[in-house]
Amino acid sequence: MERLTIEYCGNYAPKELCTIDRLGGADDCDSCEEYCKMANCDCDQCAIQELFNRLAKYEDMHEKIEKRIEEIKSTSYYPHNFTGQMAEDLEWVLGLLN
Protein backbone atom coordinates (compact mmCIF):
# COMPACT_ATOMS: atom_id res chain seq x y z
CA MET A 1 0.00 0.00 0.00
CA GLU A 2 1.37 3.37 -0.95
CA ARG A 3 1.28 5.89 1.88
CA LEU A 4 -0.87 8.96 1.41
CA THR A 5 0.70 10.86 4.33
CA ILE A 6 4.18 11.98 5.30
CA GLU A 7 5.53 13.27 8.60
CA TYR A 8 6.13 17.01 8.68
CA CYS A 9 6.90 19.24 11.69
CA GLY A 10 5.61 16.77 14.30
CA ASN A 11 2.34 16.13 12.45
CA TYR A 12 1.37 14.42 9.22
CA ALA A 13 0.36 15.97 5.93
CA PRO A 14 -0.87 14.53 2.63
CA LYS A 15 2.08 13.73 0.35
CA GLU A 16 0.28 15.43 -2.52
CA LEU A 17 0.53 18.74 -0.67
CA CYS A 18 4.28 18.44 -0.01
CA THR A 19 7.53 18.78 -1.85
CA ILE A 20 9.76 15.79 -1.18
CA ASP A 21 13.51 16.16 -0.64
CA ARG A 22 16.14 13.83 -2.13
CA LEU A 23 16.10 11.67 1.03
CA GLY A 24 12.34 11.01 0.75
CA GLY A 25 11.30 13.34 3.56
CA ALA A 26 8.98 16.32 3.40
CA ASP A 27 10.78 19.49 2.43
CA ASP A 28 7.78 21.82 2.57
CA CYS A 29 4.05 21.17 2.95
CA ASP A 30 0.79 23.02 2.76
CA SER A 31 -0.55 22.67 6.28
CA CYS A 32 -4.12 22.53 7.49
CA GLU A 33 -3.95 26.34 7.79
CA GLU A 34 -4.24 26.52 4.00
CA TYR A 35 -7.67 24.82 4.13
CA CYS A 36 -9.02 25.40 7.61
CA LYS A 37 -11.89 27.84 8.01
CA MET A 38 -10.94 28.65 11.62
CA ALA A 39 -9.49 32.08 12.18
CA ASN A 40 -5.92 31.78 13.45
CA CYS A 41 -5.91 27.99 13.03
CA ASP A 42 -4.12 26.13 15.82
CA CYS A 43 -3.06 22.89 14.09
CA ASP A 44 -2.94 20.98 17.39
CA GLN A 45 -6.71 21.39 17.79
CA CYS A 46 -7.69 21.51 14.12
CA ALA A 47 -10.13 18.87 12.83
CA ILE A 48 -8.35 18.70 9.48
CA GLN A 49 -4.98 18.04 11.11
CA GLU A 50 -6.60 15.39 13.33
CA LEU A 51 -7.83 13.61 10.19
CA PHE A 52 -4.35 13.72 8.64
CA ASN A 53 -2.83 12.27 11.82
CA ARG A 54 -5.50 9.57 12.13
CA LEU A 55 -4.97 8.48 8.52
CA ALA A 56 -1.24 8.22 9.22
CA LYS A 57 -1.96 5.94 12.21
CA TYR A 58 -4.01 3.63 9.97
CA GLU A 59 -1.18 3.57 7.45
CA ASP A 60 1.32 2.75 10.21
CA MET A 61 -0.92 -0.09 11.41
CA HIS A 62 -1.24 -1.44 7.87
CA GLU A 63 2.56 -1.48 7.49
CA LYS A 64 3.01 -3.27 10.83
CA ILE A 65 0.46 -5.96 9.90
CA GLU A 66 2.12 -6.50 6.50
CA LYS A 67 5.51 -6.85 8.21
CA ARG A 68 4.10 -9.35 10.72
CA ILE A 69 2.60 -11.45 7.92
CA GLU A 70 6.00 -11.58 6.22
CA GLU A 71 7.65 -12.61 9.50
CA ILE A 72 5.12 -15.40 10.06
CA LYS A 73 5.46 -16.71 6.52
CA SER A 74 9.26 -16.75 6.72
CA THR A 75 9.36 -19.08 9.73
CA SER A 76 10.36 -22.69 9.18
CA TYR A 77 7.14 -24.05 10.69
CA TYR A 78 4.72 -22.01 8.52
CA PRO A 79 1.92 -23.03 7.63
CA HIS A 80 1.77 -25.69 10.36
CA ASN A 81 0.07 -25.26 13.71
CA PHE A 82 -1.53 -21.88 14.29
CA THR A 83 0.89 -19.81 12.19
CA GLY A 84 -0.98 -20.49 8.95
CA GLN A 85 -4.26 -19.42 10.50
CA MET A 86 -2.62 -16.35 12.04
CA ALA A 87 -1.30 -15.22 8.66
CA GLU A 88 -4.70 -15.80 7.05
CA ASP A 89 -6.41 -13.80 9.80
CA LEU A 90 -4.00 -10.88 9.37
CA GLU A 91 -4.46 -10.94 5.60
CA TRP A 92 -8.23 -10.88 6.18
CA VAL A 93 -7.84 -7.77 8.38
CA LEU A 94 -5.78 -6.07 5.66
CA GLY A 95 -8.50 -6.93 3.17
CA LEU A 96 -10.99 -5.06 5.33
CA LEU A 97 -8.72 -2.00 5.49
CA ASN A 98 -8.26 -1.75 1.73
XYZ file of N, CA and C in Angstrom:
294
model
N 0.850 -1.178 0.000
C 0.000 0.000 0.000
C 0.895 1.240 0.000
N 0.616 2.120 -0.904
C 1.366 3.367 -0.951
C 0.803 4.333 0.089
N 1.699 4.941 0.850
C 1.276 5.892 1.875
C 0.739 7.161 1.233
N -0.299 7.696 1.848
C -0.871 8.965 1.408
C -0.344 10.126 2.239
N 0.245 9.818 3.412
C 0.705 10.858 4.329
C 2.215 10.789 4.503
N 2.760 11.895 4.983
C 4.180 11.985 5.299
C 4.340 12.847 6.543
N 5.323 12.507 7.376
C 5.532 13.273 8.600
C 6.156 14.624 8.263
N 5.630 15.659 8.908
C 6.126 17.015 8.680
C 5.895 17.854 9.930
N 6.949 18.338 10.520
C 6.897 19.240 11.685
C 6.080 18.654 12.839
N 6.282 17.388 13.156
C 5.613 16.772 14.296
C 4.194 16.309 14.033
N 3.668 16.576 12.859
C 2.343 16.125 12.454
C 2.476 15.398 11.129
N 1.367 15.056 10.535
C 1.366 14.423 9.224
C 0.604 15.296 8.248
N 1.024 15.210 6.990
C 0.363 15.968 5.927
C 0.224 15.051 4.715
N -0.756 15.317 3.856
C -0.870 14.530 2.628
C 0.365 14.729 1.745
N 0.905 13.642 1.218
C 2.082 13.733 0.350
C 1.838 14.647 -0.838
N 0.614 14.625 -1.346
C 0.282 15.425 -2.522
C 0.440 16.924 -2.270
N 0.431 17.321 -1.008
C 0.530 18.736 -0.665
C 1.946 19.123 -0.247
N 2.912 18.207 -0.463
C 4.280 18.436 -0.010
C 5.269 18.344 -1.158
N 6.385 19.035 -0.982
C 7.527 18.782 -1.853
C 8.425 17.824 -1.091
N 8.972 16.846 -1.795
C 9.765 15.789 -1.184
C 11.235 16.049 -1.478
N 12.077 15.959 -0.440
C 13.506 16.160 -0.639
C 14.162 14.893 -1.195
N 15.450 14.957 -1.485
C 16.140 13.832 -2.125
C 16.262 12.617 -1.219
N 16.048 12.787 0.090
C 16.105 11.667 1.030
C 14.733 11.039 1.265
N 13.692 11.560 0.626
C 12.345 11.011 0.750
C 11.516 11.642 1.842
N 12.056 12.646 2.518
C 11.305 13.339 3.563
C 10.589 14.559 3.005
N 9.725 15.128 3.811
C 8.984 16.320 3.399
C 9.877 17.543 3.515
N 9.975 18.280 2.451
C 10.775 19.493 2.431
C 9.924 20.694 2.814
N 8.722 20.735 2.277
C 7.780 21.818 2.566
C 6.384 21.281 2.283
N 5.418 21.661 3.117
C 4.050 21.172 2.952
C 3.052 22.295 3.142
N 1.945 22.178 2.439
C 0.787 23.015 2.756
C 0.190 22.407 4.015
N 0.005 23.189 5.031
C -0.548 22.666 6.280
C -2.061 22.824 6.284
N -2.666 22.404 7.375
C -4.118 22.530 7.490
C -4.542 23.995 7.461
N -3.622 24.905 7.797
C -3.945 26.338 7.785
C -4.400 26.801 6.410
N -3.893 26.140 5.366
C -4.243 26.517 4.004
C -5.720 26.228 3.699
N -6.319 25.294 4.439
C -7.669 24.816 4.125
C -8.669 25.013 5.255
N -8.172 25.287 6.434
C -9.020 25.399 7.612
C -9.796 26.717 7.587
N -11.037 26.652 7.991
C -11.890 27.845 8.012
C -11.808 28.596 9.350
N -11.083 27.999 10.319
C -10.944 28.653 11.620
C -10.015 29.863 11.492
N -10.379 30.934 12.136
C -9.489 32.082 12.176
C -8.316 31.741 13.094
N -7.124 32.088 12.673
C -5.919 31.783 13.446
C -5.867 30.300 13.826
N -5.878 29.448 12.841
C -5.905 27.994 13.035
C -4.762 27.537 13.934
N -5.099 26.787 14.959
C -4.123 26.127 15.820
C -4.113 24.662 15.399
N -3.076 24.239 14.692
C -3.057 22.894 14.090
C -3.202 21.779 15.126
N -2.822 22.029 16.373
C -2.936 20.984 17.389
C -4.396 20.683 17.729
N -5.294 21.608 17.477
C -6.711 21.391 17.787
C -7.591 21.455 16.540
N -6.975 21.386 15.381
C -7.690 21.513 14.124
C -8.249 20.152 13.702
N -9.490 20.119 13.270
C -10.131 18.873 12.828
C -9.457 18.311 11.582
N -9.020 19.166 10.691
C -8.353 18.702 9.477
C -7.035 18.024 9.829
N -6.252 18.638 10.712
C -4.984 18.038 11.114
C -5.209 16.728 11.847
N -6.258 16.641 12.641
C -6.596 15.392 13.334
C -6.876 14.285 12.326
N -7.566 14.607 11.237
C -7.835 13.611 10.191
C -6.541 13.159 9.519
N -5.634 14.091 9.230
C -4.349 13.722 8.635
C -3.598 12.769 9.565
N -3.556 13.093 10.854
C -2.828 12.267 11.822
C -3.473 10.893 11.988
N -4.795 10.848 11.987
C -5.497 9.565 12.131
C -5.258 8.677 10.913
N -5.272 9.248 9.723
C -4.970 8.482 8.522
C -3.556 7.916 8.603
N -2.617 8.694 9.088
C -1.236 8.223 9.222
C -1.154 7.041 10.194
N -1.944 7.060 11.269
C -1.959 5.942 12.213
C -2.471 4.672 11.543
N -3.501 4.785 10.711
C -4.009 3.627 9.969
C -2.941 3.093 9.010
N -2.243 4.004 8.357
C -1.182 3.568 7.450
C -0.056 2.871 8.204
N 0.299 3.396 9.381
C 1.320 2.752 10.214
C 0.877 1.347 10.613
N -0.387 1.205 11.011
C -0.921 -0.092 11.408
C -0.885 -1.065 10.234
N -1.252 -0.609 9.065
C -1.238 -1.444 7.869
C 0.173 -1.962 7.603
N 1.164 -1.084 7.710
C 2.557 -1.483 7.486
C 3.017 -2.510 8.519
N 2.628 -2.332 9.786
C 3.006 -3.275 10.834
C 2.392 -4.648 10.596
N 1.128 -4.677 10.168
C 0.463 -5.957 9.898
C 1.127 -6.654 8.719
N 1.445 -5.906 7.652
C 2.123 -6.499 6.503
C 3.482 -7.084 6.911
N 4.208 -6.361 7.746
C 5.511 -6.848 8.213
C 5.351 -8.118 9.034
N 4.345 -8.166 9.893
C 4.101 -9.347 10.720
C 3.738 -10.558 9.867
N 2.943 -10.359 8.829
C 2.595 -11.452 7.920
C 3.862 -12.012 7.276
N 4.752 -11.137 6.820
C 6.001 -11.582 6.217
C 6.844 -12.372 7.214
N 6.897 -11.902 8.472
C 7.654 -12.613 9.503
C 7.086 -14.007 9.742
N 5.771 -14.101 9.821
C 5.124 -15.402 10.058
C 5.414 -16.350 8.898
N 5.280 -15.850 7.680
C 5.462 -16.709 6.516
C 6.916 -17.127 6.313
N 7.851 -16.395 6.894
C 9.262 -16.747 6.717
C 9.761 -17.750 7.755
N 8.930 -18.105 8.729
C 9.356 -19.079 9.731
C 9.378 -20.467 9.132
N 10.193 -21.334 9.714
C 10.357 -22.691 9.182
C 9.122 -23.555 9.413
N 8.303 -23.224 10.392
C 7.140 -24.051 10.686
C 5.843 -23.520 10.072
N 5.905 -22.476 9.243
C 4.717 -22.011 8.517
C 4.416 -23.016 7.424
N 3.230 -23.414 7.121
C 1.924 -23.029 7.626
C 1.387 -23.950 8.710
N 2.224 -24.729 9.354
C 1.768 -25.688 10.357
C 1.318 -24.992 11.636
N 0.607 -25.745 12.425
C 0.069 -25.262 13.709
C -0.804 -24.038 13.499
N -0.658 -23.054 14.354
C -1.529 -21.880 14.291
C -0.952 -20.769 13.416
N 0.285 -20.913 12.960
C 0.887 -19.814 12.194
C 0.186 -19.584 10.868
N -0.250 -20.658 10.205
C -0.978 -20.493 8.948
C -2.278 -19.746 9.151
N -3.004 -20.100 10.201
C -4.265 -19.418 10.496
C -4.020 -17.968 10.885
N -2.933 -17.718 11.626
C -2.624 -16.349 12.039
C -2.355 -15.476 10.818
N -1.582 -15.986 9.869
C -1.296 -15.221 8.657
C -2.582 -14.969 7.866
N -3.429 -15.981 7.760
C -4.697 -15.804 7.047
C -5.575 -14.768 7.733
N -5.602 -14.781 9.057
C -6.405 -13.805 9.798
C -5.888 -12.386 9.568
N -4.566 -12.202 9.597
C -4.003 -10.879 9.371
C -4.256 -10.409 7.943
N -4.168 -11.312 6.986
C -4.464 -10.945 5.601
C -5.932 -10.563 5.451
N -6.805 -11.228 6.197
C -8.231 -10.885 6.183
C -8.441 -9.473 6.718
N -7.746 -9.126 7.807
C -7.840 -7.771 8.384
C -7.378 -6.741 7.359
N -6.253 -7.020 6.682
C -5.776 -6.073 5.664
C -6.795 -5.923 4.540
N -7.470 -7.008 4.189
C -8.499 -6.933 3.167
C -9.626 -6.001 3.564
N -9.944 -5.963 4.849
C -10.987 -5.056 5.334
C -10.539 -3.603 5.273
N -9.243 -3.368 5.473
C -8.723 -2.002 5.491
C -8.596 -1.415 4.100
N -8.448 -2.254 3.100
C -8.262 -1.746 1.729
C -9.554 -1.298 1.118
